[in-house]
Amino acid sequence: GVWRNPAAIVCLIVLAIVILAAIFATALPYSYDAQDYKIRNAPPSSEHLLGGDQLGRDVLSRLAYGARVSMTVAFAATVLTLIIGVTVGAIAGYAGGQIDSVIMRFVDSMYAFPDLLFVILVSALLRGQIGDEPTGVVAAIAAVDRASNGLFPVFLALGLTSWLTTARLVRAQLLSLKNQDYVLASRGSGATPSFILRRHLLPNTLAPLIVAATLAVPNAILLEAGLSFIGLGVQPPTPSWGIMIADGVASIRSFPWLMLAPAFTIGLTLLSFNVLGDALRDAVDPLLQRSR
C-alpha cells in the first residue's frame, strides 16, 4: 500500500507543507506585495530566508502566495476535468455504437492540438472577450474573473483542455464492465441507464479516477506556471510561481536565487505528485506492482 512506500510518505509530507503554506500564507510576517528597498535583490538571510526580489519583496512570502494560486488553479481545473471527462466517457462507454464512435473521433481530433497551445488560445480568447464593458454572459464571466482574482480564465482553459485522458479512461472501464452479469441482471430487472451508471458502473471507476486525478494535478500546475510565465496567467501583483521564474530569468547570473527558488518549488511539487500517483497506481493495481 501507499503507507509502506517510503518515497510516497516523503512526498505526502512535502505536499502537506506546500498546502499548509498556501492556506496560512497570510500568517507570514511579510506580505507578498510589501516593498522594502533595503532588501532589493538581497540574498537569503536569517530575516528573509529566501532573500528579496527586484522590488524589495520577500521571496518566501511570494512563494507561499504562489502556492495558493497554483493549488487553487490545479484543484479547480482537475475538478472541472473530472466532471467533463467522466460525463463524456460514461456516455461513450455505456451507449456504444455510433455514439461512441462519434465521441471518440472528436476526442482523437482534440489530441491533435498541443495542450499548451490550446490553453493559450482559450485563455487569450476569454480575456479578450471580457473587454472593458462586458454584457450578458460575458459580464457574468467577468464578475467571476474579478471574484477569483483573475484565476477563472486559467482554470477554465485548463479544465476544457485536460479532460481527454479521463474520458478515455472512463470509457475503457465502462466497456469492460457493462456486460458483467450483475449489470445485465440489473438491466433485465428494468433498471434505468442512469441508475445502472450511478449504482454499478461509475463506483467501479473510482480507483483509477483517483490515480488519474493525482497525475492530472501536476500537469495543471505546470500549465498554469507556463501561462503565467508568458503573461496569460495570473496578473501582477498577485504572485505566481511562473511569474516569479519570469522575473528571475533576467537576473539569473547576478541573483540566481530569484529564479531557483520558484523553479525548485515547482519541480519538487511536481515530483511529489507524480511519485504519489505512481504509489496509488501500484496500490489499486497489485498485478502491475508484482510485474515490475
mmCIF file of C-alpha atoms in Angstrom:
data_model
loop_
_atom_site.group_PDB
_atom_site.id
_atom_site.type_symbol
_atom_site.label_atom_id
_atom_site.label_comp_id
_atom_site.label_asym_id
_atom_site.label_seq_id
_atom_site.Cartn_x
_atom_site.Cartn_y
_atom_site.Cartn_z
ATOM 1 C CA GLY A 1 0.000 0.000 0.000
ATOM 2 C CA VAL A 2 0.866 3.667 -0.078
ATOM 3 C CA TRP A 3 1.808 3.711 3.613
ATOM 4 C CA ARG A 4 4.502 1.068 3.022
ATOM 5 C CA ASN A 5 6.201 3.209 0.368
ATOM 6 C CA PRO A 6 8.814 5.498 1.992
ATOM 7 C CA ALA A 7 9.036 7.717 -1.089
ATOM 8 C CA ALA A 8 5.271 8.219 -1.076
ATOM 9 C CA ILE A 9 5.342 9.166 2.615
ATOM 10 C CA VAL A 10 8.064 11.762 1.980
ATOM 11 C CA CYS A 11 6.070 13.165 -0.943
ATOM 12 C CA LEU A 12 2.926 13.363 1.185
ATOM 13 C CA ILE A 13 4.876 15.372 3.768
ATOM 14 C CA VAL A 14 6.202 17.715 1.057
ATOM 15 C CA LEU A 15 2.714 18.253 -0.373
ATOM 16 C CA ALA A 16 1.305 18.820 3.120
ATOM 17 C CA ILE A 17 3.916 21.550 3.681
ATOM 18 C CA VAL A 18 3.068 23.193 0.342
ATOM 19 C CA ILE A 19 -0.684 23.079 1.027
ATOM 20 C CA LEU A 20 -0.264 24.400 4.576
ATOM 21 C CA ALA A 21 1.953 27.207 3.279
ATOM 22 C CA ALA A 22 -0.765 28.107 0.785
ATOM 23 C CA ILE A 23 -3.504 28.056 3.444
ATOM 24 C CA PHE A 24 -1.571 30.048 6.041
ATOM 25 C CA ALA A 25 0.265 32.408 3.685
ATOM 26 C CA THR A 26 -1.327 35.403 5.396
ATOM 27 C CA ALA A 27 0.280 34.348 8.706
ATOM 28 C CA LEU A 28 3.771 35.054 7.387
ATOM 29 C CA PRO A 29 5.406 38.242 8.760
ATOM 30 C CA TYR A 30 5.743 39.835 5.314
ATOM 31 C CA SER A 31 3.078 40.478 2.708
ATOM 32 C CA TYR A 32 3.673 39.360 -0.866
ATOM 33 C CA ASP A 33 3.359 42.944 -2.166
ATOM 34 C CA ALA A 34 5.123 44.838 0.655
ATOM 35 C CA GLN A 35 8.194 46.605 -0.743
ATOM 36 C CA ASP A 36 11.369 47.321 1.195
ATOM 37 C CA TYR A 37 14.112 48.738 -0.995
ATOM 38 C CA LYS A 38 16.702 47.771 1.599
ATOM 39 C CA ILE A 39 16.296 44.130 0.550
ATOM 40 C CA ARG A 40 16.221 44.634 -3.228
ATOM 41 C CA ASN A 41 17.920 41.557 -4.724
ATOM 42 C CA ALA A 42 19.116 40.695 -1.225
ATOM 43 C CA PRO A 43 20.496 37.159 -0.741
ATOM 44 C CA PRO A 44 18.885 34.740 1.723
ATOM 45 C CA SER A 45 19.354 35.758 5.347
ATOM 46 C CA SER A 46 18.028 34.923 8.800
ATOM 47 C CA GLU A 47 15.363 37.642 8.484
ATOM 48 C CA HIS A 48 14.390 36.883 4.871
ATOM 49 C CA LEU A 49 15.018 33.177 4.419
ATOM 50 C CA LEU A 50 14.914 33.301 0.616
ATOM 51 C CA GLY A 51 16.015 36.911 0.179
ATOM 52 C CA GLY A 52 14.254 39.746 -1.619
ATOM 53 C CA ASP A 53 13.308 40.247 -5.257
ATOM 54 C CA GLN A 54 13.924 43.136 -7.670
ATOM 55 C CA LEU A 55 11.304 45.322 -5.984
ATOM 56 C CA GLY A 56 12.276 44.502 -2.410
ATOM 57 C CA ARG A 57 9.509 41.955 -1.781
ATOM 58 C CA ASP A 58 10.058 38.902 0.404
ATOM 59 C CA VAL A 59 10.584 35.867 -1.837
ATOM 60 C CA LEU A 60 9.354 33.340 0.735
ATOM 61 C CA SER A 61 6.046 35.186 1.155
ATOM 62 C CA ARG A 62 5.609 35.330 -2.605
ATOM 63 C CA LEU A 63 6.338 31.610 -2.866
ATOM 64 C CA ALA A 64 3.645 30.878 -0.275
ATOM 65 C CA TYR A 65 1.077 33.044 -2.054
ATOM 66 C CA GLY A 66 2.166 31.490 -5.343
ATOM 67 C CA ALA A 67 1.461 28.068 -3.835
ATOM 68 C CA ARG A 68 -2.061 29.284 -3.075
ATOM 69 C CA VAL A 69 -2.539 30.300 -6.709
ATOM 70 C CA SER A 70 -1.064 27.073 -8.088
ATOM 71 C CA MET A 71 -3.046 24.795 -5.762
ATOM 72 C CA THR A 72 -6.301 26.665 -6.392
ATOM 73 C CA VAL A 73 -5.906 26.540 -10.155
ATOM 74 C CA ALA A 74 -4.728 22.931 -10.160
ATOM 75 C CA PHE A 75 -7.527 21.548 -7.986
ATOM 76 C CA ALA A 76 -10.253 23.638 -9.661
ATOM 77 C CA ALA A 77 -9.046 22.590 -13.111
ATOM 78 C CA THR A 78 -8.859 18.950 -12.006
ATOM 79 C CA VAL A 79 -12.446 19.027 -10.691
ATOM 80 C CA LEU A 80 -13.653 20.511 -13.980
ATOM 81 C CA THR A 81 -11.595 17.934 -15.861
ATOM 82 C CA LEU A 82 -13.208 15.096 -13.911
ATOM 83 C CA ILE A 83 -16.725 16.457 -14.421
ATOM 84 C CA ILE A 84 -16.326 16.774 -18.197
ATOM 85 C CA GLY A 85 -14.225 13.639 -18.654
ATOM 86 C CA VAL A 86 -16.450 11.360 -16.564
ATOM 87 C CA THR A 87 -19.611 12.633 -18.285
ATOM 88 C CA VAL A 88 -18.264 12.246 -21.826
ATOM 89 C CA GLY A 89 -16.574 8.911 -21.084
ATOM 90 C CA ALA A 90 -19.680 7.496 -19.390
ATOM 91 C CA ILE A 91 -21.919 8.435 -22.323
ATOM 92 C CA ALA A 92 -19.495 6.972 -24.867
ATOM 93 C CA GLY A 93 -18.789 3.789 -22.925
ATOM 94 C CA TYR A 94 -22.368 2.966 -21.963
ATOM 95 C CA ALA A 95 -24.072 3.982 -25.216
ATOM 96 C CA GLY A 96 -21.524 2.344 -27.514
ATOM 97 C CA GLY A 97 -22.144 2.015 -31.221
ATOM 98 C CA GLN A 98 -22.365 5.121 -33.367
ATOM 99 C CA ILE A 99 -22.491 7.498 -30.389
ATOM 100 C CA ASP A 100 -19.276 6.037 -29.013
ATOM 101 C CA SER A 101 -17.618 6.266 -32.430
ATOM 102 C CA VAL A 102 -18.537 9.937 -32.927
ATOM 103 C CA ILE A 103 -17.446 10.945 -29.421
ATOM 104 C CA MET A 104 -14.140 9.120 -29.611
ATOM 105 C CA ARG A 105 -13.320 10.551 -33.043
ATOM 106 C CA PHE A 106 -13.845 14.008 -31.534
ATOM 107 C CA VAL A 107 -11.577 13.086 -28.623
ATOM 108 C CA ASP A 108 -8.933 11.804 -31.053
ATOM 109 C CA SER A 109 -9.110 15.046 -33.021
ATOM 110 C CA MET A 110 -8.633 17.052 -29.817
ATOM 111 C CA TYR A 111 -5.437 15.110 -29.140
ATOM 112 C CA ALA A 112 -4.006 16.594 -32.336
ATOM 113 C CA PHE A 113 -3.742 20.025 -30.681
ATOM 114 C CA PRO A 114 -0.800 20.653 -28.307
ATOM 115 C CA ASP A 115 -2.110 21.192 -24.774
ATOM 116 C CA LEU A 116 -0.163 24.366 -24.074
ATOM 117 C CA LEU A 117 -1.103 25.971 -27.400
ATOM 118 C CA PHE A 118 -4.789 25.203 -26.894
ATOM 119 C CA VAL A 119 -4.713 26.538 -23.327
ATOM 120 C CA ILE A 120 -3.047 29.739 -24.572
ATOM 121 C CA LEU A 121 -5.745 30.187 -27.237
ATOM 122 C CA VAL A 122 -8.626 29.588 -24.807
ATOM 123 C CA SER A 123 -7.152 31.835 -22.104
ATOM 124 C CA ALA A 124 -6.406 34.643 -24.574
ATOM 125 C CA LEU A 125 -9.908 34.356 -26.069
ATOM 126 C CA LEU A 126 -11.567 34.554 -22.660
ATOM 127 C CA ARG A 127 -9.543 37.570 -21.592
ATOM 128 C CA GLY A 128 -10.163 39.254 -24.931
ATOM 129 C CA GLN A 129 -13.927 38.715 -24.728
ATOM 130 C CA ILE A 130 -14.205 40.216 -21.247
ATOM 131 C CA GLY A 131 -13.192 43.692 -22.508
ATOM 132 C CA ASP A 132 -13.897 46.959 -20.720
ATOM 133 C CA GLU A 133 -17.722 46.962 -20.661
ATOM 134 C CA PRO A 134 -18.935 43.355 -20.877
ATOM 135 C CA THR A 135 -22.631 42.452 -21.081
ATOM 136 C CA GLY A 136 -24.722 39.315 -20.706
ATOM 137 C CA VAL A 137 -22.853 36.055 -20.242
ATOM 138 C CA VAL A 138 -19.534 37.844 -20.741
ATOM 139 C CA ALA A 139 -20.418 40.151 -17.838
ATOM 140 C CA ALA A 140 -21.070 37.111 -15.634
ATOM 141 C CA ILE A 141 -17.705 35.654 -16.667
ATOM 142 C CA ALA A 142 -16.060 38.989 -15.897
ATOM 143 C CA ALA A 143 -17.665 39.046 -12.427
ATOM 144 C CA VAL A 144 -16.415 35.534 -11.679
ATOM 145 C CA ASP A 145 -12.996 36.514 -13.015
ATOM 146 C CA ARG A 146 -12.828 39.500 -10.654
ATOM 147 C CA ALA A 147 -14.011 37.385 -7.719
ATOM 148 C CA SER A 148 -11.326 34.803 -8.462
ATOM 149 C CA ASN A 149 -8.619 37.480 -8.796
ATOM 150 C CA GLY A 150 -8.043 36.667 -12.448
ATOM 151 C CA LEU A 151 -7.868 32.887 -11.975
ATOM 152 C CA PHE A 152 -11.118 31.956 -13.741
ATOM 153 C CA PRO A 153 -9.836 32.032 -17.347
ATOM 154 C CA VAL A 154 -6.821 29.988 -16.289
ATOM 155 C CA PHE A 155 -8.582 27.057 -14.637
ATOM 156 C CA LEU A 156 -11.419 27.132 -17.183
ATOM 157 C CA ALA A 157 -8.880 26.894 -20.011
ATOM 158 C CA LEU A 158 -7.067 24.069 -18.228
ATOM 159 C CA GLY A 159 -10.295 22.203 -17.487
ATOM 160 C CA LEU A 160 -11.543 22.464 -21.069
ATOM 161 C CA THR A 161 -8.337 21.029 -22.483
ATOM 162 C CA SER A 162 -7.382 18.341 -19.931
ATOM 163 C CA TRP A 163 -10.426 16.038 -19.849
ATOM 164 C CA LEU A 164 -9.475 13.817 -22.805
ATOM 165 C CA THR A 165 -7.467 11.214 -20.896
ATOM 166 C CA THR A 166 -10.145 10.991 -18.197
ATOM 167 C CA ALA A 167 -12.846 10.434 -20.823
ATOM 168 C CA ARG A 168 -10.888 7.613 -22.447
ATOM 169 C CA LEU A 169 -10.166 6.031 -19.067
ATOM 170 C CA VAL A 170 -13.843 6.052 -18.013
ATOM 171 C CA ARG A 171 -14.952 4.756 -21.420
ATOM 172 C CA ALA A 172 -12.499 1.853 -21.257
ATOM 173 C CA GLN A 173 -13.653 0.949 -17.743
ATOM 174 C CA LEU A 174 -17.323 1.018 -18.722
ATOM 175 C CA LEU A 175 -16.744 -1.057 -21.859
ATOM 176 C CA SER A 176 -15.210 -3.775 -19.697
ATOM 177 C CA LEU A 177 -17.920 -3.598 -17.017
ATOM 178 C CA LYS A 178 -21.233 -3.025 -18.789
ATOM 179 C CA ASN A 179 -21.570 -6.671 -19.906
ATOM 180 C CA GLN A 180 -20.841 -8.138 -16.491
ATOM 181 C CA ASP A 181 -23.511 -10.409 -15.041
ATOM 182 C CA TYR A 182 -24.585 -8.029 -12.289
ATOM 183 C CA VAL A 183 -25.061 -5.203 -14.794
ATOM 184 C CA LEU A 184 -27.055 -7.447 -17.157
ATOM 185 C CA ALA A 185 -29.190 -8.615 -14.239
ATOM 186 C CA SER A 186 -29.891 -5.033 -13.198
ATOM 187 C CA ARG A 187 -30.759 -4.107 -16.778
ATOM 188 C CA GLY A 188 -33.041 -7.144 -17.066
ATOM 189 C CA SER A 189 -34.885 -6.130 -13.909
ATOM 190 C CA GLY A 190 -35.853 -2.833 -15.547
ATOM 191 C CA ALA A 191 -33.228 -0.518 -14.085
ATOM 192 C CA THR A 192 -32.729 2.718 -15.997
ATOM 193 C CA PRO A 193 -29.363 3.549 -17.603
ATOM 194 C CA SER A 194 -28.825 6.401 -15.133
ATOM 195 C CA PHE A 195 -29.418 4.040 -12.196
ATOM 196 C CA ILE A 196 -27.003 1.450 -13.617
ATOM 197 C CA LEU A 197 -24.354 4.116 -14.148
ATOM 198 C CA ARG A 198 -24.759 5.585 -10.657
ATOM 199 C CA ARG A 199 -25.092 2.318 -8.763
ATOM 200 C CA HIS A 200 -22.934 -0.196 -10.616
ATOM 201 C CA LEU A 201 -20.586 1.302 -13.196
ATOM 202 C CA LEU A 202 -19.241 4.658 -12.032
ATOM 203 C CA PRO A 203 -18.404 3.485 -8.473
ATOM 204 C CA ASN A 204 -16.118 0.858 -10.026
ATOM 205 C CA THR A 205 -14.145 3.578 -11.821
ATOM 206 C CA LEU A 206 -13.286 5.497 -8.644
ATOM 207 C CA ALA A 207 -9.910 3.839 -8.016
ATOM 208 C CA PRO A 208 -8.400 4.621 -11.449
ATOM 209 C CA LEU A 209 -10.029 8.069 -11.389
ATOM 210 C CA ILE A 210 -8.293 8.920 -8.106
ATOM 211 C CA VAL A 211 -4.967 7.930 -9.647
ATOM 212 C CA ALA A 212 -5.748 9.930 -12.798
ATOM 213 C CA ALA A 213 -6.669 12.987 -10.718
ATOM 214 C CA THR A 214 -3.418 12.720 -8.748
ATOM 215 C CA LEU A 215 -1.469 12.681 -12.002
ATOM 216 C CA ALA A 216 -3.590 15.481 -13.554
ATOM 217 C CA VAL A 217 -2.836 17.991 -10.786
ATOM 218 C CA PRO A 218 0.902 18.374 -11.628
ATOM 219 C CA ASN A 219 0.023 18.834 -15.302
ATOM 220 C CA ALA A 220 -2.330 21.678 -14.344
ATOM 221 C CA ILE A 221 0.335 23.258 -12.105
ATOM 222 C CA LEU A 222 2.879 23.142 -14.919
ATOM 223 C CA LEU A 223 0.469 24.613 -17.486
ATOM 224 C CA GLU A 224 -0.547 27.398 -15.090
ATOM 225 C CA ALA A 225 3.102 28.236 -14.495
ATOM 226 C CA GLY A 226 3.684 28.303 -18.248
ATOM 227 C CA LEU A 227 0.719 30.629 -18.786
ATOM 228 C CA SER A 228 1.901 32.960 -16.026
ATOM 229 C CA PHE A 229 5.433 32.885 -17.419
ATOM 230 C CA ILE A 230 4.250 34.275 -20.780
ATOM 231 C CA GLY A 231 1.812 36.737 -19.186
ATOM 232 C CA LEU A 232 -1.512 34.962 -19.813
ATOM 233 C CA GLY A 233 -1.970 33.557 -16.334
ATOM 234 C CA VAL A 234 -2.433 35.352 -13.045
ATOM 235 C CA GLN A 235 -1.936 39.087 -13.389
ATOM 236 C CA PRO A 236 0.572 41.046 -11.232
ATOM 237 C CA PRO A 237 0.930 41.997 -8.463
ATOM 238 C CA THR A 238 -0.624 38.645 -7.484
ATOM 239 C CA PRO A 239 2.349 36.264 -7.277
ATOM 240 C CA SER A 240 2.603 33.014 -9.200
ATOM 241 C CA TRP A 241 5.485 30.580 -9.479
ATOM 242 C CA GLY A 242 5.537 31.156 -13.239
ATOM 243 C CA ILE A 243 5.662 34.944 -12.809
ATOM 244 C CA MET A 244 8.473 34.617 -10.272
ATOM 245 C CA ILE A 245 10.506 32.498 -12.686
ATOM 246 C CA ALA A 246 9.894 35.012 -15.482
ATOM 247 C CA ASP A 247 11.033 37.860 -13.215
ATOM 248 C CA GLY A 248 14.141 35.965 -12.157
ATOM 249 C CA VAL A 249 15.305 34.898 -15.621
ATOM 250 C CA ALA A 250 16.655 38.357 -16.487
ATOM 251 C CA SER A 251 18.987 38.388 -13.483
ATOM 252 C CA ILE A 252 19.812 34.691 -13.164
ATOM 253 C CA ARG A 253 23.570 35.270 -13.372
ATOM 254 C CA SER A 254 23.680 38.027 -10.764
ATOM 255 C CA PHE A 255 20.886 36.873 -8.426
ATOM 256 C CA PRO A 256 20.236 33.179 -9.199
ATOM 257 C CA TRP A 257 18.081 32.552 -6.092
ATOM 258 C CA LEU A 258 15.283 34.677 -7.565
ATOM 259 C CA MET A 259 14.656 32.030 -10.220
ATOM 260 C CA LEU A 260 15.969 28.944 -8.474
ATOM 261 C CA ALA A 261 13.573 29.229 -5.516
ATOM 262 C CA PRO A 262 10.315 29.042 -7.536
ATOM 263 C CA ALA A 263 11.823 26.613 -10.075
ATOM 264 C CA PHE A 264 12.906 24.231 -7.304
ATOM 265 C CA THR A 265 9.483 24.547 -5.627
ATOM 266 C CA ILE A 266 7.671 23.691 -8.856
ATOM 267 C CA GLY A 267 9.981 20.761 -9.548
ATOM 268 C CA LEU A 268 9.641 19.352 -6.034
ATOM 269 C CA THR A 269 5.845 19.721 -6.083
ATOM 270 C CA LEU A 270 5.508 18.040 -9.488
ATOM 271 C CA LEU A 271 7.831 15.223 -8.440
ATOM 272 C CA SER A 272 5.841 14.670 -5.247
ATOM 273 C CA PHE A 273 2.516 14.435 -7.087
ATOM 274 C CA ASN A 274 3.948 12.065 -9.690
ATOM 275 C CA VAL A 275 5.551 9.756 -7.125
ATOM 276 C CA LEU A 276 2.318 9.756 -5.113
ATOM 277 C CA GLY A 277 0.338 8.966 -8.272
ATOM 278 C CA ASP A 278 2.634 6.033 -9.055
ATOM 279 C CA ALA A 279 2.252 4.755 -5.488
ATOM 280 C CA LEU A 280 -1.541 4.978 -5.709
ATOM 281 C CA ARG A 281 -1.486 3.167 -9.061
ATOM 282 C CA ASP A 282 0.558 0.360 -7.523
ATOM 283 C CA ALA A 283 -1.872 0.195 -4.601
ATOM 284 C CA VAL A 284 -5.002 -0.113 -6.767
ATOM 285 C CA ASP A 285 -3.334 -2.493 -9.254
ATOM 286 C CA PRO A 286 -1.288 -5.097 -7.330
ATOM 287 C CA LEU A 287 -0.667 -7.088 -10.553
ATOM 288 C CA LEU A 288 1.228 -4.119 -12.006
ATOM 289 C CA GLN A 289 3.344 -3.878 -8.882
ATOM 290 C CA ARG A 290 4.237 -7.596 -8.974
ATOM 291 C CA SER A 291 5.190 -7.430 -12.647
ATOM 292 C CA ARG A 292 7.919 -4.858 -12.003
#
